[in-house]
Coordinates of N, CA, C and O in Angstrom, one line a residue:
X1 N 0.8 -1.2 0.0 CA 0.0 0.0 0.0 C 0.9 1.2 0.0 O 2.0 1.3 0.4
X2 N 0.1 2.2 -0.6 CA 1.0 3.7 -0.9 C 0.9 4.6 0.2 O -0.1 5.3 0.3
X3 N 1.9 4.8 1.0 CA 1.9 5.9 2.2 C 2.7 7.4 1.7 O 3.6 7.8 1.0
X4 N 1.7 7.8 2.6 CA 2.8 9.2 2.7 C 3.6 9.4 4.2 O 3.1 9.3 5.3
X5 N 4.9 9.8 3.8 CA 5.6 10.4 4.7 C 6.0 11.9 4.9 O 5.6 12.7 4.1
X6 N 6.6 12.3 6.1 CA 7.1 13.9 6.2 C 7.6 13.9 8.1 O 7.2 13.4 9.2
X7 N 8.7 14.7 7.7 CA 9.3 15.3 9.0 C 8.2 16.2 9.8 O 7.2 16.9 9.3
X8 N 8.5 16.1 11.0 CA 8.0 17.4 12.0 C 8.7 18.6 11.8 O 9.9 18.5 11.6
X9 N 8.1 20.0 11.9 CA 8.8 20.9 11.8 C 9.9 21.0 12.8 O 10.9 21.7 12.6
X10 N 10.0 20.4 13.7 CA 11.3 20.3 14.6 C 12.1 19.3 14.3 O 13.2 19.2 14.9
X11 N 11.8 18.5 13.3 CA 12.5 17.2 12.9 C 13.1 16.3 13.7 O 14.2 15.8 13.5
X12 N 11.9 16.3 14.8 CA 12.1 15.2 15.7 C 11.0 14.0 15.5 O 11.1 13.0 16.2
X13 N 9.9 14.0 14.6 CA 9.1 13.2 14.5 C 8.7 12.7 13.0 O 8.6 13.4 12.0
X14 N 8.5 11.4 12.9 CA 8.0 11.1 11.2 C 6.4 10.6 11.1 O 5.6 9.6 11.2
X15 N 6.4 11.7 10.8 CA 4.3 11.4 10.4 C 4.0 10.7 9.1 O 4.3 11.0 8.0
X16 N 3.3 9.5 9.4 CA 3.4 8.5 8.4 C 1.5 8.2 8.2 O 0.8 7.7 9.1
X17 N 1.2 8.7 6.6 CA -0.2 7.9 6.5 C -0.4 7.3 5.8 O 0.5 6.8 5.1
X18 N -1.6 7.0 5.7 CA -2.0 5.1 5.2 C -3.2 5.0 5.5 O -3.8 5.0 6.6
X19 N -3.7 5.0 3.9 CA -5.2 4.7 3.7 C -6.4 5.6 5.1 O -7.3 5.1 5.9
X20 N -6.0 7.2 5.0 CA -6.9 7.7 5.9 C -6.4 7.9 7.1 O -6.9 8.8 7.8
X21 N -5.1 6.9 7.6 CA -4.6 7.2 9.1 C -3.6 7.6 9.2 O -2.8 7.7 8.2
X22 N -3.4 8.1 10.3 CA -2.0 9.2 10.7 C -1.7 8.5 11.8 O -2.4 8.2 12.7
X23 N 0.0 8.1 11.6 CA 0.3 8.1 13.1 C 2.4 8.9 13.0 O 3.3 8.7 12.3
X24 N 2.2 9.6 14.1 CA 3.3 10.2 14.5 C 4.4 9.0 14.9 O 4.0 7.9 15.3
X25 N 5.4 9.0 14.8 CA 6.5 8.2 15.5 C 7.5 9.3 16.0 O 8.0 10.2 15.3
X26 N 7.7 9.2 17.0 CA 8.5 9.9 17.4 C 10.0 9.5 17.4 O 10.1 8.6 18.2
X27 N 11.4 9.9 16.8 CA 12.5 9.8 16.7 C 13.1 9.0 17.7 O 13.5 7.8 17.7
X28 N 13.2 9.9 18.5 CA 13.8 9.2 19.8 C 13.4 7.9 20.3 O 14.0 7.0 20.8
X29 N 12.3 8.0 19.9 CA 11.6 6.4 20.3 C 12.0 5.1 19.0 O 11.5 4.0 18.8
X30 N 13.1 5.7 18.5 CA 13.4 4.0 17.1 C 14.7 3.9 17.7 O 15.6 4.6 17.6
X31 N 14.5 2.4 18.5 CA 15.9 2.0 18.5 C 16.6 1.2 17.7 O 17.6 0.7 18.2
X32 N 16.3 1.0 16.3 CA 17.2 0.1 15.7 C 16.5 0.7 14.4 O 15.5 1.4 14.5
X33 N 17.1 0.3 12.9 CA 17.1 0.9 11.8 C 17.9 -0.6 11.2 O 19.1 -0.8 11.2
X34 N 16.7 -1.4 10.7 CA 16.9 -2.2 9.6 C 16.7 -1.8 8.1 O 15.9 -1.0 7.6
X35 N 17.6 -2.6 7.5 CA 17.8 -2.3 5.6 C 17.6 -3.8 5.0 O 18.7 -4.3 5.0
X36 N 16.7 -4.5 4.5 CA 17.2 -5.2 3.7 C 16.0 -6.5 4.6 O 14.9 -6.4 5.0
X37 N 16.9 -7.8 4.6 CA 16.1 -8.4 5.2 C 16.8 -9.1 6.2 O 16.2 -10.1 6.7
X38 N 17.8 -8.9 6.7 CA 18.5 -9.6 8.3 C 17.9 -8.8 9.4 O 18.4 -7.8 9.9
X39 N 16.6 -9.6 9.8 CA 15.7 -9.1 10.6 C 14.7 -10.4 10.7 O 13.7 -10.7 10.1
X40 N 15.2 -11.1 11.7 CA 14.2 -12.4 12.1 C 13.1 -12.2 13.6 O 12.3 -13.0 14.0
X41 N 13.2 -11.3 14.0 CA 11.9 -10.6 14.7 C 11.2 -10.3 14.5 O 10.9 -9.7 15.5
X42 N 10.5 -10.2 13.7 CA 9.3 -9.8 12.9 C 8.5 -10.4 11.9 O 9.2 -10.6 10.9
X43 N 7.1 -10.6 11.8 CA 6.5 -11.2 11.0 C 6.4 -10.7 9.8 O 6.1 -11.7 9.0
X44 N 6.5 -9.5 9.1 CA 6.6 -8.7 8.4 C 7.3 -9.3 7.3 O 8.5 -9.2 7.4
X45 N 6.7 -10.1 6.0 CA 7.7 -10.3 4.9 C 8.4 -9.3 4.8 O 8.0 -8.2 5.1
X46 N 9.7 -9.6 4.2 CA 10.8 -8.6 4.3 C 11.6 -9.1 2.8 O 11.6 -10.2 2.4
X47 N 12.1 -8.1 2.3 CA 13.1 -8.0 1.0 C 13.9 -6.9 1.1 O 13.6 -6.0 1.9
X48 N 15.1 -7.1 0.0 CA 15.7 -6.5 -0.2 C 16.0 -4.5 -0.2 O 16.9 -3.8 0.1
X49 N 14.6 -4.4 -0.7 CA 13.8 -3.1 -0.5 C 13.3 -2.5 0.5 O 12.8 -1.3 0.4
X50 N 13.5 -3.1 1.8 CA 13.1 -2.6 3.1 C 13.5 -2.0 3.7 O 14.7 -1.7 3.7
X51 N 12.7 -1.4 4.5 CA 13.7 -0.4 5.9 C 12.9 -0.7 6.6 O 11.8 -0.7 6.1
X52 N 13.2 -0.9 8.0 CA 12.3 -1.8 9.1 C 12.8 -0.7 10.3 O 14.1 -0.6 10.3
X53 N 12.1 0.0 11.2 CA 12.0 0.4 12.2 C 11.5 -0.3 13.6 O 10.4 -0.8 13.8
X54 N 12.7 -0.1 14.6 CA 12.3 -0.8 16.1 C 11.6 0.4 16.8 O 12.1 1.5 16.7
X55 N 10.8 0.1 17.5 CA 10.2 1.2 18.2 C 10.6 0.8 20.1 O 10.2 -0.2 20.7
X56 N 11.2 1.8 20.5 CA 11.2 1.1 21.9 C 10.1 0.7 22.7 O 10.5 0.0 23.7
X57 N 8.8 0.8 22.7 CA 8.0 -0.2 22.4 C 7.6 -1.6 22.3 O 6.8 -2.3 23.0
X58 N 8.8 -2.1 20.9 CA 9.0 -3.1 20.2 C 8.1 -3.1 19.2 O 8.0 -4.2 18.6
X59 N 7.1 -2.0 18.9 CA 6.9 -2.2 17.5 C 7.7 -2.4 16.6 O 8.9 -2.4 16.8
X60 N 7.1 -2.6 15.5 CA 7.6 -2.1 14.5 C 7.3 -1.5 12.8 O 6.5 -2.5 12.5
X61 N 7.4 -0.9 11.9 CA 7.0 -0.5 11.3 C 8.2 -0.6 9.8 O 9.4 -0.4 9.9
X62 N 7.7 -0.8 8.8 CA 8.5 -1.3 7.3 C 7.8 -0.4 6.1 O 6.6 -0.2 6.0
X63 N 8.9 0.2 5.4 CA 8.4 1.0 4.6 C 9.7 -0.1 3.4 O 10.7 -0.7 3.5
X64 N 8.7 0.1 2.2 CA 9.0 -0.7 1.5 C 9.1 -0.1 -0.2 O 8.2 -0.1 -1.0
X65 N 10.7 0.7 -0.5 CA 11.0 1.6 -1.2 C 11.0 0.8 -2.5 O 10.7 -0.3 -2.7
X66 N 11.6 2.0 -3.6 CA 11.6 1.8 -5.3 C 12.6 0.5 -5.5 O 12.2 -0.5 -6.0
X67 N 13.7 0.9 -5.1 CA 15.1 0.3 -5.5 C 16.1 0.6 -4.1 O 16.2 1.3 -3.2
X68 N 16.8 -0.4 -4.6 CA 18.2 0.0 -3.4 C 18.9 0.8 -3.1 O 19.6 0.7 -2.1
X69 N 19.0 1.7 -3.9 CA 19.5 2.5 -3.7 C 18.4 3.9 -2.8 O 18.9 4.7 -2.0
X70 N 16.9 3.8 -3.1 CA 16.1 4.6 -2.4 C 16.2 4.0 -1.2 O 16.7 4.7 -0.3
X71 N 15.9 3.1 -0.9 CA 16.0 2.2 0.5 C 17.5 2.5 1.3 O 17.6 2.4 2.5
X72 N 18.6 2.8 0.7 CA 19.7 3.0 1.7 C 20.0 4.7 1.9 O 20.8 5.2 2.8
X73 N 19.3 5.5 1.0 CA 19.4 6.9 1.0 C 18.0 7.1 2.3 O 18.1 7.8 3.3
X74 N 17.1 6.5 1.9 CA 16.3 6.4 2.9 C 16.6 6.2 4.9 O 16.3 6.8 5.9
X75 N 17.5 5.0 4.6 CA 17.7 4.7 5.8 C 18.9 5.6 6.1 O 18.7 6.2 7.2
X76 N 19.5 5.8 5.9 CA 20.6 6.9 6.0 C 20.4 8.0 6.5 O 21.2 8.5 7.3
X77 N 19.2 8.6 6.1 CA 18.9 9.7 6.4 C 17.9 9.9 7.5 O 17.9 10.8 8.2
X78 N 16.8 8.8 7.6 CA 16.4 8.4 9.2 C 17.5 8.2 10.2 O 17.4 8.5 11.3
X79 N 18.3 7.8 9.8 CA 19.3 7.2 10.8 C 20.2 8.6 11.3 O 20.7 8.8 12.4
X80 N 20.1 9.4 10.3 CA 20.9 11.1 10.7 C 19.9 11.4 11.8 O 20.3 11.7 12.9
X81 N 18.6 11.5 11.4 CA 17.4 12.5 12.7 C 17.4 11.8 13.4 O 17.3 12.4 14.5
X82 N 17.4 10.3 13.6 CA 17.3 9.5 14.5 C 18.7 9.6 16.1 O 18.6 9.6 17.3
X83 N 19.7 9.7 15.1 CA 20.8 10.6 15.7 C 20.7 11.5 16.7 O 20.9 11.3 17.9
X84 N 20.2 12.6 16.0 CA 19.7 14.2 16.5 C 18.9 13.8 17.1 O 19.4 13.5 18.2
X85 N 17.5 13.4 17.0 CA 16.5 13.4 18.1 C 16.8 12.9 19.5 O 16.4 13.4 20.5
X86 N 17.6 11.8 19.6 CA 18.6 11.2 20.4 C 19.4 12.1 20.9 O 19.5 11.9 22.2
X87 N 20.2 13.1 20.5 CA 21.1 13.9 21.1 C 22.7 13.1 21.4 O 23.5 13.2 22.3
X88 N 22.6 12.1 19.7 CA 23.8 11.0 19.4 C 24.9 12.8 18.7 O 24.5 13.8 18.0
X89 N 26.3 12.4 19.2 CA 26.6 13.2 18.8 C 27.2 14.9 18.9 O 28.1 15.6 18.5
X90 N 25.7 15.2 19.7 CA 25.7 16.8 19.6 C 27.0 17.2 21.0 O 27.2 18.3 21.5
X91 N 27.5 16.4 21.4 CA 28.9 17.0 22.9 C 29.5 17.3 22.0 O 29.9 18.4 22.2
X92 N 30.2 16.7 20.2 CA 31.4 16.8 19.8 C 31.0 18.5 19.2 O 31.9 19.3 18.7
X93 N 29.8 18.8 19.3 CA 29.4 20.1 18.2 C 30.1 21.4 19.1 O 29.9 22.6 18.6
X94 N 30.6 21.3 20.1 CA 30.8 22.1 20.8 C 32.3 22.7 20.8 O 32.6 23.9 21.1
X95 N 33.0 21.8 20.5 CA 34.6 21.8 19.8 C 35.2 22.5 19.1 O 36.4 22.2 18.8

């Protein structure tokens, strides 16, 4: 199914819909950032095209891109805000 995505204006959160629903995820709350399919927790058929989100929670949620190369530009770049929202990083910004 075809979703829409988008950052929070603070770019701490990813608002994700689907068929009519909205749900927020908040940044800080994904602890892990799967690509692909080495991910045996989850029922979620899984390929090559994937990006699988852990939610501390333990949800989880799979967005399922064009090509491999969308799927790792994708995850890349969750994985930067996911960073930031975390506050991974920001002591060295000080230097």
């Amino acid at each position: 199914k075809a979703s829409a995505c988008s950052m929070s204006r603070s770019l701490d959160a990813l608002k994700v819909k689907l068929a009519g629903h909205a749900k927020t995820i908040q940044l800080a709350d994904v602890e892990e950032i799967h690509a692909g399919t080495d991910l045996k927790r989850v029922d979620t058929p899984l390929d090559e095209l994937c990006v699988t989100l852990i939610l501390a929670s333990q949800d989880a949620i799979t967005f399922r891109l064009d090509d491999v190369e969308d799927r790792d530009t994708f995850a890349a770049c969750l994985l930067m805000f996911v960073q930031r929202a975390q506050g991974v990083g920001l002591e060295d910004q000080d230097e």
